[in-house]
Each structure stands twice: as C-alpha cells, then as structure tokens.
Amino acid sequence: MIKRRISIQAGMLLFWIAGLTAAVSAWALSWITSARAIEICVLVSTACCTVWLIRYGLRRRNESTLSALISRQVDQSIASRHSLQDQQLFKEHLGHIIKLLRASRATGGQGAHALSDLPWYLVLGTRGSGKTSLLARSGLSIDNASGVSGEGPDAREHCDWYFSPHAVFIETASRYLDDARSAGVFVNFLKLLKKRRKPVAINGIVLTVSLQELISATPVERLELAQRFSSRVSDYATSLGVIPPIHLVLTKSDLLPGFLSAFGDMSDESRRQPWGVALGDNSSGLGEHYEQPFETLLGRLHIYLHQLSLHGRCPADADALQFANYLMGLSEPLKDFLVQLESGSPFVNVRSVHFTSARQGSDSLPAVFKERMVAAYGLKALEPSAAPVAAGAEDKAGYFITDLFCEIIFPGRRAALRPLPSGRSSRPRRVVKGLLLTLGVGTLTLVVLDFLSDHKKLRTLDRRLAEPPAQMHSPQALRAWQALGQLRAHLSSLDTPSDGIHLLRLFPDTHGLEAVRQSIRGAVTYQLQDALGRPLEKYLRVQLGVLEGYSQHPIDVNDPGEPHTADTPLDDAGAGVRSELKRSDLSQQQRASIADTYEALKLYQVLTDPRAHPEVEFVAATLSRVWQRALAAEGIDVESQDVVDNSAAYLTDLTAARAPELRRDAALVSALQRRLKSFMTENSWAEREYLRLQLEFKSRQPALTLADLVPEAGRKQLYSSASVPALYTLEGWKSLQLELVKWLAREVRHDPDWVLEADTRQPENIQRTQFLGEFLQRYKNDYAQAWYRFLRETGVRQPDGLQASVQQLSRMSDVQNSPVKVLMQAVHLNTRWDLPMSANEAGSGHETPAVSPLTPYLRNVFDGSLATRFAPVSQLFAADDPEGGGATIMDRYLLSLRKLKVRTGDILRSQNVGKSSKRLVSETLDGQPTEIAVARQHVERYVDTSETGVSVELRRMFSSPVENTWSALRQRVGVYVADEWQQQIVQPWQKTVAHRYPIVPRASNEVSVKDVARFVRPDSGLVAAFKREQMGNLAEAQGLGDTGPDKPQALVTGHVLASIGKANVIGELLDSLADPDNGFELMVTPSSAYTDIIFTLDGQQVHYRNGKERWHRFIWPALSDVPGARLEVVTLEGKRVSVFNFPGRWGLLKMSESAQVSRLDEVRQQFAWSSEVGPVSLTVRNHGGMKLTELSAIKSLNFVSTAVRTDGYFYTLPDMDVGPDASIRQGTHTLWTHFSTPR
C-alpha cells in the first residue's frame, strides 16, 4: 500500500516536472512564446494540484469510514462482556490507540492515513491454538482494543482488534469455524471492508494450529479440522474477491520433547528468527512442495544439535538427542494436513509453515524415544519430578515469533494476490477509466490551446499588417522581395503549428482563417510577379542580346573561355542542351551561357503556365539558382538562404497544384525560341519512344528469372541474383513487333520540344527506315547487355562435401534435364531470333505472324547482330563430334560429367575414401588422362573460345561442377593426409619425444638422440618417409605452390615443406656429428692465465698444457657411461676451476647455447666462455657445410605436434580424434592446408 501510494505520488511529481520541462524547453527553442509557456505551466500545475487534492480528500474520507467501521465492530465485541461504563472506556481507549497509531513515527510516515496504508491480517484458529499468545509475544508493540487480556482465556464471541505500527490484526473468534451463522456475519463484514478499503482489504491470513492438537488428533479429526479451515478460507476469499496468502503457524512447539533442552540457551536475537519453511506461491501440489523444504529444515536442525554437542553445550538428555526424530515424526501428519487443507478448497494458498512457542512451562508430549535413548547411550533416567527440564524458563519471551512477522508475513503482502478463478479484476476497468479521463482532459486542453493559438495569430497578424512598410524609396523589385518575405512569414504562421500545440484540431477554421489564407495567397501572387517575374524577364532579355551577339560577331575559336561558375551544376535538361549544340566553334563559356538561357526559358514557361508543364523536379533543381542570378543581374543583393526559402515555398505550392500563374511575355519567349533553335540539333524521336516502351513493358510484364527458365529440381543446383526484363525476351520481341507494325502502318510523327517550339506547331513526319535503324540498334544493344548481366550473375552452387558433389554431378550430367543444358537452351532460344529469315525458319520451322509487314525493313531487323554475340551458346548445340557420331559439344560435356560422377561414386564406395581421393588427385596432377583432366580439357577446347564476351561466363559456369568436385576431392585428401600425419608422426612423437628436453627447454627428462634421429633422418626418417609416400606430387604439379586471385591455395603450403626441410637439415647434422669418419674437430685456444685446459665430451677428452695447437676429432653422441660436456682449467696457482659442466646426452647442445659464438670464416667458429679467472675459448669446425650452432634448431621441431590445418580449419593434434569428425579449434601454426574454390 505504501509502495503504491509512493509510486502514484512519484508519477504525479514526474508528470508535473515533465510538463514544466517541456514548456520551458519549447520556449527555449522558440517553439512557443513566453506567455504560452507560462500558460502551460499554470495548467499543468493546476491539474496536478487538483488531482492531489481529490486524492487527499478521498483518502481522508476513506480513513474516517474505516475508523467508524472498526468502532462498530469493537462495540459488538465488547457489548456482551462489559457494562456500559466499561464500553465507554473502551471506546475512548480505541480512539486513543488510533490517534497514537497515526502520530507514531514507526508507521513509516502514514500519518492520518495509517489505517488505509498499513496491511491488515486475519488471525484464524481454533480455541486454545495460541492466537492471542502469538500476537502478545510477537514484540510488535501491539495494542488490544477489545478489552480481552492477552493472557486470558479465549472467551470472545466476535473478534478482537490489535493495532501496531506495522500492521492491523483481526483475531477472529473460534466459533466462526463451527457456527455458520456467525461466520456469515463476519463474511458480510469482510464484504463491507472490501468496499471501504481498496485495492486490497485483507493482505493475508495467519492460520494458527496447535502442535498438541495436530499430533493428538486422529486422521479423521485432522481431516475434519482441515475441512473447517478450508471452508472458512473459501468464504473469506469469495467475499474479498481475491485469494489471500495463508501463513500456517504451528504453535506450542515447546511441547515437543527436547525443545527447551535444544533451544533453551538461545540468545534473544536467535529466538527472534523464524523457524520453518517458505513454500512460495504454489498453486497446486502443496504436499509435494513441502517435503523438500522440510527435509532441509531437519538437516539444519541436525547440524545445530551437532554443533552444540561439539561445543559441549548439549545436555545429555535422551529427549534432546532425539528432538530431531520427534520433529521428523511430524512430517507425515503435517503433510496430510496440508494436502487435506489444499484439497478442501481451490482458494487455499499456503505460503509458509513455521513453528513457534509463545509460552513455555506446560507438560510436554510423551517422549516415545526416551527409553530407547537411555538404554542405548547409558544416560541417567530423570525422575518424574524433574521432567520439566526448563521449568524455570516458563513465561520467557517467545521463540521464533518476531522475525516471522517482520521477515516472512509482512514482506509477503507485496506479492501479487491471485484473483478468484471466476472473479473479474477491477484493475482493467480502472485503467480504462483513467485513460478515458486523461484523453478527455487532454482533448479539452488541446481544443482550448488551439482556440487561443488561432486568436493570438490573428491579433499578431493584424498588428503586423497595420505597421507601415519600410524603405518606401527602395527599388520596386526590392520592395516586392521584402513584401514577399513578410507575406510568406504570415502564411507560414497560419499554415504551420508555430506554437507546437496543433496536435488535434476538432474545430477547423474557428476564426475564418481560410479566408485570410486566400487573401494572403493573392497578395503573394501579386508580389511574386514583381519579385520573380520581372527580374526573370529582364534577365532573359539580356541573354537574348548575348545570343544575338554570338550570331552577328565572329567567334575566336582559340579562346576556350572561362569555365562555368554557377553555384551548383546544371541539371539534366541543361546538360542535355549543351550536348545538342551543333556549332563546334562555340567556346566553353558560350556553351554554358546558351545552356543557362535554355534553363531560364524553361523555368519562365513553367512559372507562367504551371498547370500545362508541372516540372516539379526541374523547378526544385533550378529555381533558387536562376532566381538569385536574375536578382543579381538587376543589382539586388539578397541573402542566399532567403532565396532558398522562398523557392522551397513556391515548390510546395507547385507540388500541391496551387502555384500562382505569372504573366507571360509571348514576344520575348518567341524570340528566345528562334535564337536557341539556331544553336541546337533536333532531338531523336526513336530514343524517346524506346524509353517509353521500356517503362511500359516494365509495368506490364514481370521480369524473366531463373525460376522461369529452369525446373525446380535442377534449379537447386544453380543460383542467380539477376533477372531479364520482359522487353528483352523472345515473347517481349514478339510483342514489340506488334508495336512496330502499328507504328510503321501509320504515319509516324515526331513531337517537338515544348520549350523551343510553339504550341501551334504540328509534329513532323520522320523516315521509317531511319527510325527503325536507330530503334533496333539501341534495342539489340540493351538486349545483349541484359542477357550478359543475367549470365554474369548466374552460376553453379558450391556443394558441401564430396557426397553433395556427386549428387550435383548426377543432376548436371542428366541428358534430358541437366540444369546447365536447360539454361543454355533457354538462352539460345531467346538470342537467335534476329538471324536471317532462312536460318530462322530452318531453326524454328515456322514464321512469326507479325513479320510480314516488316518485310521491307528486314535488313535492319534480321541482320544477325544479336545472334553473333551469343554464337558461343549456339555452338554448344551444333554437331561437332570428331568421331562423326553427331554428338554436340553439350552432349560430350555431359558425358564427361557422367564419367566423373562414376569415378567419384566409386571413391565414395571404397573402403578408404581419403586414399582413393588422393590417388585421383595425384593422377590428375601427374598429367594422366583422368576424368577431371578430360572434363577440363573439353571445357578449355570447346567452351573457352574467347577471353571476352559470353565465353567468359560459359567457361565459369561449365567449369564449376568440375572444380567443385576437384575441391571436394582435395578436401578429402587434406583430411586423409592430416589423419595419416597424426598416426605416423604425431602419435609416435608424443610418445617418445614430446615433453622432453630439448623439445621442452625446462623439461627434467631428456630425449635420446636416437629417437630424434628416427624422425629427422634425411632418407629413412619418419618425416622424410611421410613426405615421400603420403605427399608425393601434391606440392609440385600444376603450379599449386602459386597463389593469386584466380588460383587456388596450395594444397601443401610452403611452410610445411620448409619445416620438413629443416627437419632434414637437422637429421643431416646429427648424422654428420655421429659419423666416426666425419664428426667435428675442436682446437683449444692458448691462454696465459692457465696451465691446463681440459675439455671432456661423452668420455672423449682433450688435455691441453700450453703446447702446440692442433685439431682433435670428436663424435657425438659417443658411447659413454657418463655422457655430458665439461670444461675445466688449472690456474697458475694450481687451482682447478670448472668453467661449465653439462651432464646428460645433450651436453653438446647446452655447451653451444652457453657460449659466446663468433664466426671466424665459412668453416670455423669460436666458442668463448668467462670464468672467475678469465676467458676461455675453443675453435670448432665441422665438415659437409654444417655448423655446430645449427644443432640448436632442434628445439623448433615441436612444430610436428602443434596443429595441422585442412580446408580452413585447424586440427589440434595432441588431442585430435582420427577421422573427418574430429574436434576442431583454432591453432597457431599452419602445416597442412586445403583450398576452397570460390563460389
């Protein structure tokens, strides 16, 4: 209730702030005046204040009604139990309680409306169930207004009222459960309360049931009790119109054996907490929803008792130890009670079940587990007199009550109350009423504001018109321009919602504004004649003199003139006129001047007769530019933006067909027409008719698409994003022939240009042959381009995988219904109609009925120019069989696709698809006449006959099925080789080499040199064998190593080959170092700081004593029990110093990495180290072009276990599954790749 009130007040505040903000913003943006802004603010504030006062009055009246209703109910409750004097005292006491409640700060600030805002709860239970004790020990500062003591017996006949700063409680009499008549009286009270307290009369029901009553009752008695509660709850819910939440409180929990022993030492804070289960809003299955939370409750109890025993605070009492078992025994009776309570009425909505204890000290229930626990644990049996363990705890504060109200019951009131199944919620009605009220107030406000706005406009217009015009002595055109601007402003203020309020106009023309508009438009027309018509006439006269000068005086053809300096480029009409100038001796400036004159003349004719020539687009592009040019020629300086604004206003009138008609100077127009025609050529009537036919056919017939040419079954293999206009099809040509026959059967006339010709001039006759030639040339060019574009945007779809490729080949190789064949037949049929008549008749077998009237003009029609462009398509269906079988190129192409389909089908049916695919790819790369090679050669020999025109598109379309199959085969090959790489290289590498030093620099385990050599040996190593046996020619033939926009990606990348080559180099180095006849040689460099230098490698030792330098041969690795590399020196004082000591099989590698290496020449390298005495160096040389430092490259051999990539995906090898369905994720190195053919 409080939240709802706050939300309403916040909404009103937001509405008030939004209204004021909108008004101030509109005033700041100059949408409304300051006076109008103040009016809006006052209206919004008044509306908000009115609504607030109405709500405040209604709330005060409702509060008074509730107080009177409570007073009557309290009077009925105490009338039968007290004297008249006591009754008067109780009335005063009730009034005092309500006053204190309204004045209390603990109510949250409800003040005078506390009874309306606080939640109300019904407390329902049988006699002796602990209702009064529950409220009295709740700790909520509850005041009883009925006069019944909280400690006395439940002898009431009506109901008691309890008031607290948190809620209002109505404790119902126990007889309401049994006496139907008394219950009916209380139901009538609830109905009255529902009318007085909205939107919710009762926020919940607190149902109290004594544990003693629940446990001691038989199943029949529990069923009867549940039915009594369900019946009363149904009556209350029906009277309230909603299903209130029910909070079941099991009182007198202290009667359970062991309760006080377990909880007696609890702190006050712990006793306040609720103890029970929250069920939530469960509409059905209450018993099932209760089981799991109850088990959780028992688990927490076990943990609590266990913690007490760990801290030594749990008394050695059998009841205390078995308290959880006693509580567990309540599960079934309580579940049965809940199920029976729910099944008794559909209006029961139990939200929580909690245990409480308001008063302690009564006799506990029988301890059924006591004897067993005493015997099992050897506990001392208590005397009967000592049975009440916590007798001293009698009348302590209650257990688990206070926070039950504060944390469970009170927050639960905010949950939405479910309406009755058959009831109707009043919320939609309230919403509709609120919307209607808002709409009515808003409409009335808009009407009032609209009236005030019109009234204000008229007053402003009267005041402005009464002002004397400024600058009376200025030129007439300038005065007309200024007056035109003022009139436009007046007209705009009448036509546009200047105040931003004209959202709804219920009463148009309230002040006769339409008559005012018509008067202003008449004045605009008059001023427009002076501001635009006269300056434009003067400008045209000046231009007429300029054109006459071009004709009378010789023109310097060497003077290119100045470029056109207009503010914006000429429109299409001006550009077209410039292209039609027939005199070649005109300069660029002169041509621009003639085009400007033509443009101005056309605009002048439109302005003087806008209904005959409503050229809206032309006026929009030229009016502001020509107007400003005319004013500048007369010496009138105006702002460019003013010209643009006035031009836009005229354009709006022209679009709305209300543009004013200016006066025309017919003599000036005639003179300009004659002069301009002397500079221009005639227009092409064939072009104009052709454009008209294009638009007509486009609107009359749909375009031809791929769906019209290829059946649906084959169309799935093709794609096309283009269509052919109906005019450029065989059917379109037949319809066009009928149009040509109509034109040629009558006298064809040429309509003149209305800008340069007088309206009285008749159309001129034109030559049919010339017209037909121009028309057909343009038509055939566009016809060919339409089919070019269609073929360019049409192609074969990319299948997904080898299986889909085989299916595509099956469709494509169909002799009768091949999609490519059907498409080419349609193209052939639509592009061969202009062949000579003999060829046409031979091909079709009949003559088009509309051809005979065109017989005199056959040379222009059937010249074969269109068919020649599509000759590559016609050749597909010509008999061109070298073996003389009469097969066409198309038939042999389909045969090659069928052979390829058979071969790929065999591959799919083989046991190893990847291996079979690799065989076909390898044979094709070797240049063998495989099915793929034959199909490619057929396309290159018979289809790819030119680098331009249709052949390019045919080559792409005919090659796509073959290349798609090739791509699918390569994909399978890539996956197969990746799997073989996994099995032959990666798995052995992971097993014997990976994760060891030197592959992993910090690994503690070393790999043997023999195991590494097994992989990298140049001839017999696993990597070399894999390259030789599995890769073969995949990286060499047909330039697969080349990449480019038109070439596929290499099947085997150069990175793979480089990595394998690096492995071979390392293998050669290992073989060289281990060869007894080769190895490497070492020479000690003398030093004056030492007497002895001893170098040891795998048991091979050099002891140098400053004698003659010589080379010593070593092999690595050598057989030794103590492998490793060690260097020691003996100083002049006889001290033996170790420079380095690298034990292990890779001591030579560690020695090389620890040294400072310098290159002496192409063969020798010097290794230097620093000791505590001074530097020590060795000179090393190796044979076969190898260097000892290249041994460190062995660490890069971890590439074989990083990743293998196939068809754009990275296969991570260490965890990779074998097969094409292996898991895929991003890697870091690309070792094996496969290309994907571009779609």
PDB file of N, CA and C in Angstrom, residues 234-275:
ATOM      1  N   SER A 234     -12.404 -20.316   2.077  1.00  0.00           N
ATOM      2  CA  SER A 234     -13.136 -20.134   0.825  1.00  0.00           C
ATOM      3  C   SER A 234     -14.172 -19.033   0.959  1.00  0.00           C
ATOM      4  N   ASP A 235     -14.871 -19.018   2.109  1.00  0.00           N
ATOM      5  CA  ASP A 235     -15.855 -17.950   2.314  1.00  0.00           C
ATOM      6  C   ASP A 235     -15.179 -16.584   2.338  1.00  0.00           C
ATOM      7  N   TYR A 236     -14.039 -16.484   3.045  1.00  0.00           N
ATOM      8  CA  TYR A 236     -13.345 -15.203   3.131  1.00  0.00           C
ATOM      9  C   TYR A 236     -12.814 -14.777   1.764  1.00  0.00           C
ATOM     10  N   ALA A 237     -12.257 -15.725   1.011  1.00  0.00           N
ATOM     11  CA  ALA A 237     -11.728 -15.378  -0.315  1.00  0.00           C
ATOM     12  C   ALA A 237     -12.838 -14.936  -1.251  1.00  0.00           C
ATOM     13  N   THR A 238     -13.997 -15.608  -1.161  1.00  0.00           N
ATOM     14  CA  THR A 238     -15.115 -15.212  -2.022  1.00  0.00           C
ATOM     15  C   THR A 238     -15.595 -13.811  -1.689  1.00  0.00           C
ATOM     16  N   SER A 239     -15.645 -13.501  -0.412  1.00  0.00           N
ATOM     17  CA  SER A 239     -16.106 -12.167  -0.023  1.00  0.00           C
ATOM     18  C   SER A 239     -15.081 -11.095  -0.383  1.00  0.00           C
ATOM     19  N   LEU A 240     -13.791 -11.432  -0.341  1.00  0.00           N
ATOM     20  CA  LEU A 240     -12.748 -10.446  -0.652  1.00  0.00           C
ATOM     21  C   LEU A 240     -12.490 -10.300  -2.146  1.00  0.00           C
ATOM     22  N   GLY A 241     -12.844 -11.302  -2.940  1.00  0.00           N
ATOM     23  CA  GLY A 241     -12.623 -11.229  -4.380  1.00  0.00           C
ATOM     24  C   GLY A 241     -11.237 -11.644  -4.808  1.00  0.00           C
ATOM     25  N   VAL A 242     -10.362 -11.997  -3.875  1.00  0.00           N
ATOM     26  CA  VAL A 242      -9.008 -12.443  -4.185  1.00  0.00           C
ATOM     27  C   VAL A 242      -8.676 -13.624  -3.280  1.00  0.00           C
ATOM     28  N   ILE A 243      -7.601 -14.334  -3.629  1.00  0.00           N
ATOM     29  CA  ILE A 243      -7.123 -15.445  -2.810  1.00  0.00           C
ATOM     30  C   ILE A 243      -5.981 -14.923  -1.962  1.00  0.00           C
ATOM     31  N   PRO A 244      -6.209 -14.682  -0.658  1.00  0.00           N
ATOM     32  CA  PRO A 244      -5.147 -14.121   0.183  1.00  0.00           C
ATOM     33  C   PRO A 244      -4.097 -15.182   0.510  1.00  0.00           C
ATOM     34  N   PRO A 245      -2.863 -14.779   0.737  1.00  0.00           N
ATOM     35  CA  PRO A 245      -1.844 -15.741   1.165  1.00  0.00           C
ATOM     36  C   PRO A 245      -2.081 -16.188   2.603  1.00  0.00           C
ATOM     37  N   ILE A 246      -1.821 -17.460   2.856  1.00  0.00           N
ATOM     38  CA  ILE A 246      -2.039 -18.047   4.177  1.00  0.00           C
ATOM     39  C   ILE A 246      -0.691 -18.425   4.750  1.00  0.00           C
ATOM     40  N   HIS A 247      -0.441 -18.011   5.984  1.00  0.00           N
ATOM     41  CA  HIS A 247       0.784 -18.358   6.690  1.00  0.00           C
ATOM     42  C   HIS A 247       0.396 -19.278   7.846  1.00  0.00           C
ATOM     43  N   LEU A 248       0.739 -20.559   7.718  1.00  0.00           N
ATOM     44  CA  LEU A 248       0.398 -21.560   8.724  1.00  0.00           C
ATOM     45  C   LEU A 248       1.432 -21.493   9.849  1.00  0.00           C
ATOM     46  N   VAL A 249       0.967 -21.230  11.088  1.00  0.00           N
ATOM     47  CA  VAL A 249       1.833 -21.120  12.266  1.00  0.00           C
ATOM     48  C   VAL A 249       1.487 -22.260  13.212  1.00  0.00           C
ATOM     49  N   LEU A 250       2.452 -23.140  13.437  1.00  0.00           N
ATOM     50  CA  LEU A 250       2.280 -24.273  14.351  1.00  0.00           C
ATOM     51  C   LEU A 250       2.758 -23.826  15.736  1.00  0.00           C
ATOM     52  N   THR A 251       1.816 -23.551  16.604  1.00  0.00           N
ATOM     53  CA  THR A 251       2.114 -23.007  17.933  1.00  0.00           C
ATOM     54  C   THR A 251       2.393 -24.130  18.920  1.00  0.00           C
ATOM     55  N   LYS A 252       2.846 -23.711  20.111  1.00  0.00           N
ATOM     56  CA  LYS A 252       3.130 -24.622  21.225  1.00  0.00           C
ATOM     57  C   LYS A 252       4.170 -25.671  20.842  1.00  0.00           C
ATOM     58  N   SER A 253       5.192 -25.223  20.109  1.00  0.00           N
ATOM     59  CA  SER A 253       6.262 -26.152  19.731  1.00  0.00           C
ATOM     60  C   SER A 253       7.069 -26.590  20.937  1.00  0.00           C
ATOM     61  N   ASP A 254       6.973 -25.845  22.051  1.00  0.00           N
ATOM     62  CA  ASP A 254       7.743 -26.220  23.237  1.00  0.00           C
ATOM     63  C   ASP A 254       7.240 -27.505  23.871  1.00  0.00           C
ATOM     64  N   LEU A 255       6.067 -27.981  23.431  1.00  0.00           N
ATOM     65  CA  LEU A 255       5.543 -29.230  23.975  1.00  0.00           C
ATOM     66  C   LEU A 255       6.258 -30.440  23.402  1.00  0.00           C
ATOM     67  N   LEU A 256       7.031 -30.245  22.308  1.00  0.00           N
ATOM     68  CA  LEU A 256       7.798 -31.360  21.770  1.00  0.00           C
ATOM     69  C   LEU A 256       8.905 -31.732  22.744  1.00  0.00           C
ATOM     70  N   PRO A 257       9.095 -32.980  23.040  1.00  0.00           N
ATOM     71  CA  PRO A 257      10.170 -33.377  23.980  1.00  0.00           C
ATOM     72  C   PRO A 257      11.520 -32.936  23.453  1.00  0.00           C
ATOM     73  N   GLY A 258      12.279 -32.309  24.309  1.00  0.00           N
ATOM     74  CA  GLY A 258      13.629 -31.862  23.941  1.00  0.00           C
ATOM     75  C   GLY A 258      13.678 -30.476  23.358  1.00  0.00           C
ATOM     76  N   PHE A 259      12.528 -29.772  23.159  1.00  0.00           N
ATOM     77  CA  PHE A 259      12.537 -28.437  22.555  1.00  0.00           C
ATOM     78  C   PHE A 259      13.311 -27.456  23.427  1.00  0.00           C
ATOM     79  N   LEU A 260      12.928 -27.405  24.734  1.00  0.00           N
ATOM     80  CA  LEU A 260      13.589 -26.457  25.614  1.00  0.00           C
ATOM     81  C   LEU A 260      15.031 -26.850  25.879  1.00  0.00           C
ATOM     82  N   SER A 261      15.332 -28.154  25.875  1.00  0.00           N
ATOM     83  CA  SER A 261      16.720 -28.568  26.048  1.00  0.00           C
ATOM     84  C   SER A 261      17.581 -28.144  24.877  1.00  0.00           C
ATOM     85  N   ALA A 262      17.002 -28.181  23.678  1.00  0.00           N
ATOM     86  CA  ALA A 262      17.767 -27.829  22.480  1.00  0.00           C
ATOM     87  C   ALA A 262      17.877 -26.326  22.289  1.00  0.00           C
ATOM     88  N   PHE A 263      16.811 -25.587  22.590  1.00  0.00           N
ATOM     89  CA  PHE A 263      16.793 -24.165  22.289  1.00  0.00           C
ATOM     90  C   PHE A 263      16.795 -23.288  23.532  1.00  0.00           C
ATOM     91  N   GLY A 264      16.886 -23.882  24.695  1.00  0.00           N
ATOM     92  CA  GLY A 264      16.787 -23.083  25.907  1.00  0.00           C
ATOM     93  C   GLY A 264      17.910 -22.076  26.066  1.00  0.00           C
ATOM     94  N   ASP A 265      19.088 -22.399  25.564  1.00  0.00           N
ATOM     95  CA  ASP A 265      20.236 -21.498  25.722  1.00  0.00           C
ATOM     96  C   ASP A 265      20.377 -20.507  24.586  1.00  0.00           C
ATOM     97  N   MET A 266      19.409 -20.412  23.754  1.00  0.00           N
ATOM     98  CA  MET A 266      19.482 -19.474  22.622  1.00  0.00           C
ATOM     99  C   MET A 266      19.483 -18.037  23.124  1.00  0.00           C
ATOM    100  N   SER A 267      20.168 -17.192  22.381  1.00  0.00           N
ATOM    101  CA  SER A 267      20.149 -15.765  22.688  1.00  0.00           C
ATOM    102  C   SER A 267      18.835 -15.157  22.238  1.00  0.00           C
ATOM    103  N   ASP A 268      18.579 -13.951  22.736  1.00  0.00           N
ATOM    104  CA  ASP A 268      17.341 -13.265  22.345  1.00  0.00           C
ATOM    105  C   ASP A 268      17.290 -13.030  20.844  1.00  0.00           C
ATOM    106  N   GLU A 269      18.421 -12.722  20.247  1.00  0.00           N
ATOM    107  CA  GLU A 269      18.460 -12.467  18.805  1.00  0.00           C
ATOM    108  C   GLU A 269      18.130 -13.737  18.030  1.00  0.00           C
ATOM    109  N   SER A 270      18.637 -14.885  18.492  1.00  0.00           N
ATOM    110  CA  SER A 270      18.371 -16.144  17.791  1.00  0.00           C
ATOM    111  C   SER A 270      16.919 -16.546  17.926  1.00  0.00           C
ATOM    112  N   ARG A 271      16.303 -16.262  19.131  1.00  0.00           N
ATOM    113  CA  ARG A 271      14.895 -16.637  19.309  1.00  0.00           C
ATOM    114  C   ARG A 271      13.957 -15.803  18.453  1.00  0.00           C
ATOM    115  N   ARG A 272      14.423 -14.656  18.002  1.00  0.00           N
ATOM    116  CA  ARG A 272      13.577 -13.804  17.143  1.00  0.00           C
ATOM    117  C   ARG A 272      13.449 -14.369  15.723  1.00  0.00           C
ATOM    118  N   GLN A 273      14.428 -15.128  15.283  1.00  0.00           N
ATOM    119  CA  GLN A 273      14.458 -15.584  13.895  1.00  0.00           C
ATOM    120  C   GLN A 273      13.340 -16.590  13.630  1.00  0.00           C
ATOM    121  N   PRO A 274      12.820 -16.595  12.397  1.00  0.00           N
ATOM    122  CA  PRO A 274      11.761 -17.572  12.071  1.00  0.00           C
ATOM    123  C   PRO A 274      12.350 -18.966  11.915  1.00  0.00           C
ATOM    124  N   TRP A 275      11.510 -19.973  12.241  1.00  0.00           N
ATOM    125  CA  TRP A 275      11.947 -21.366  12.127  1.00  0.00           C
ATOM    126  C   TRP A 275      10.845 -22.135  11.407  1.00  0.00           C
TER     127      TRP A 275
END
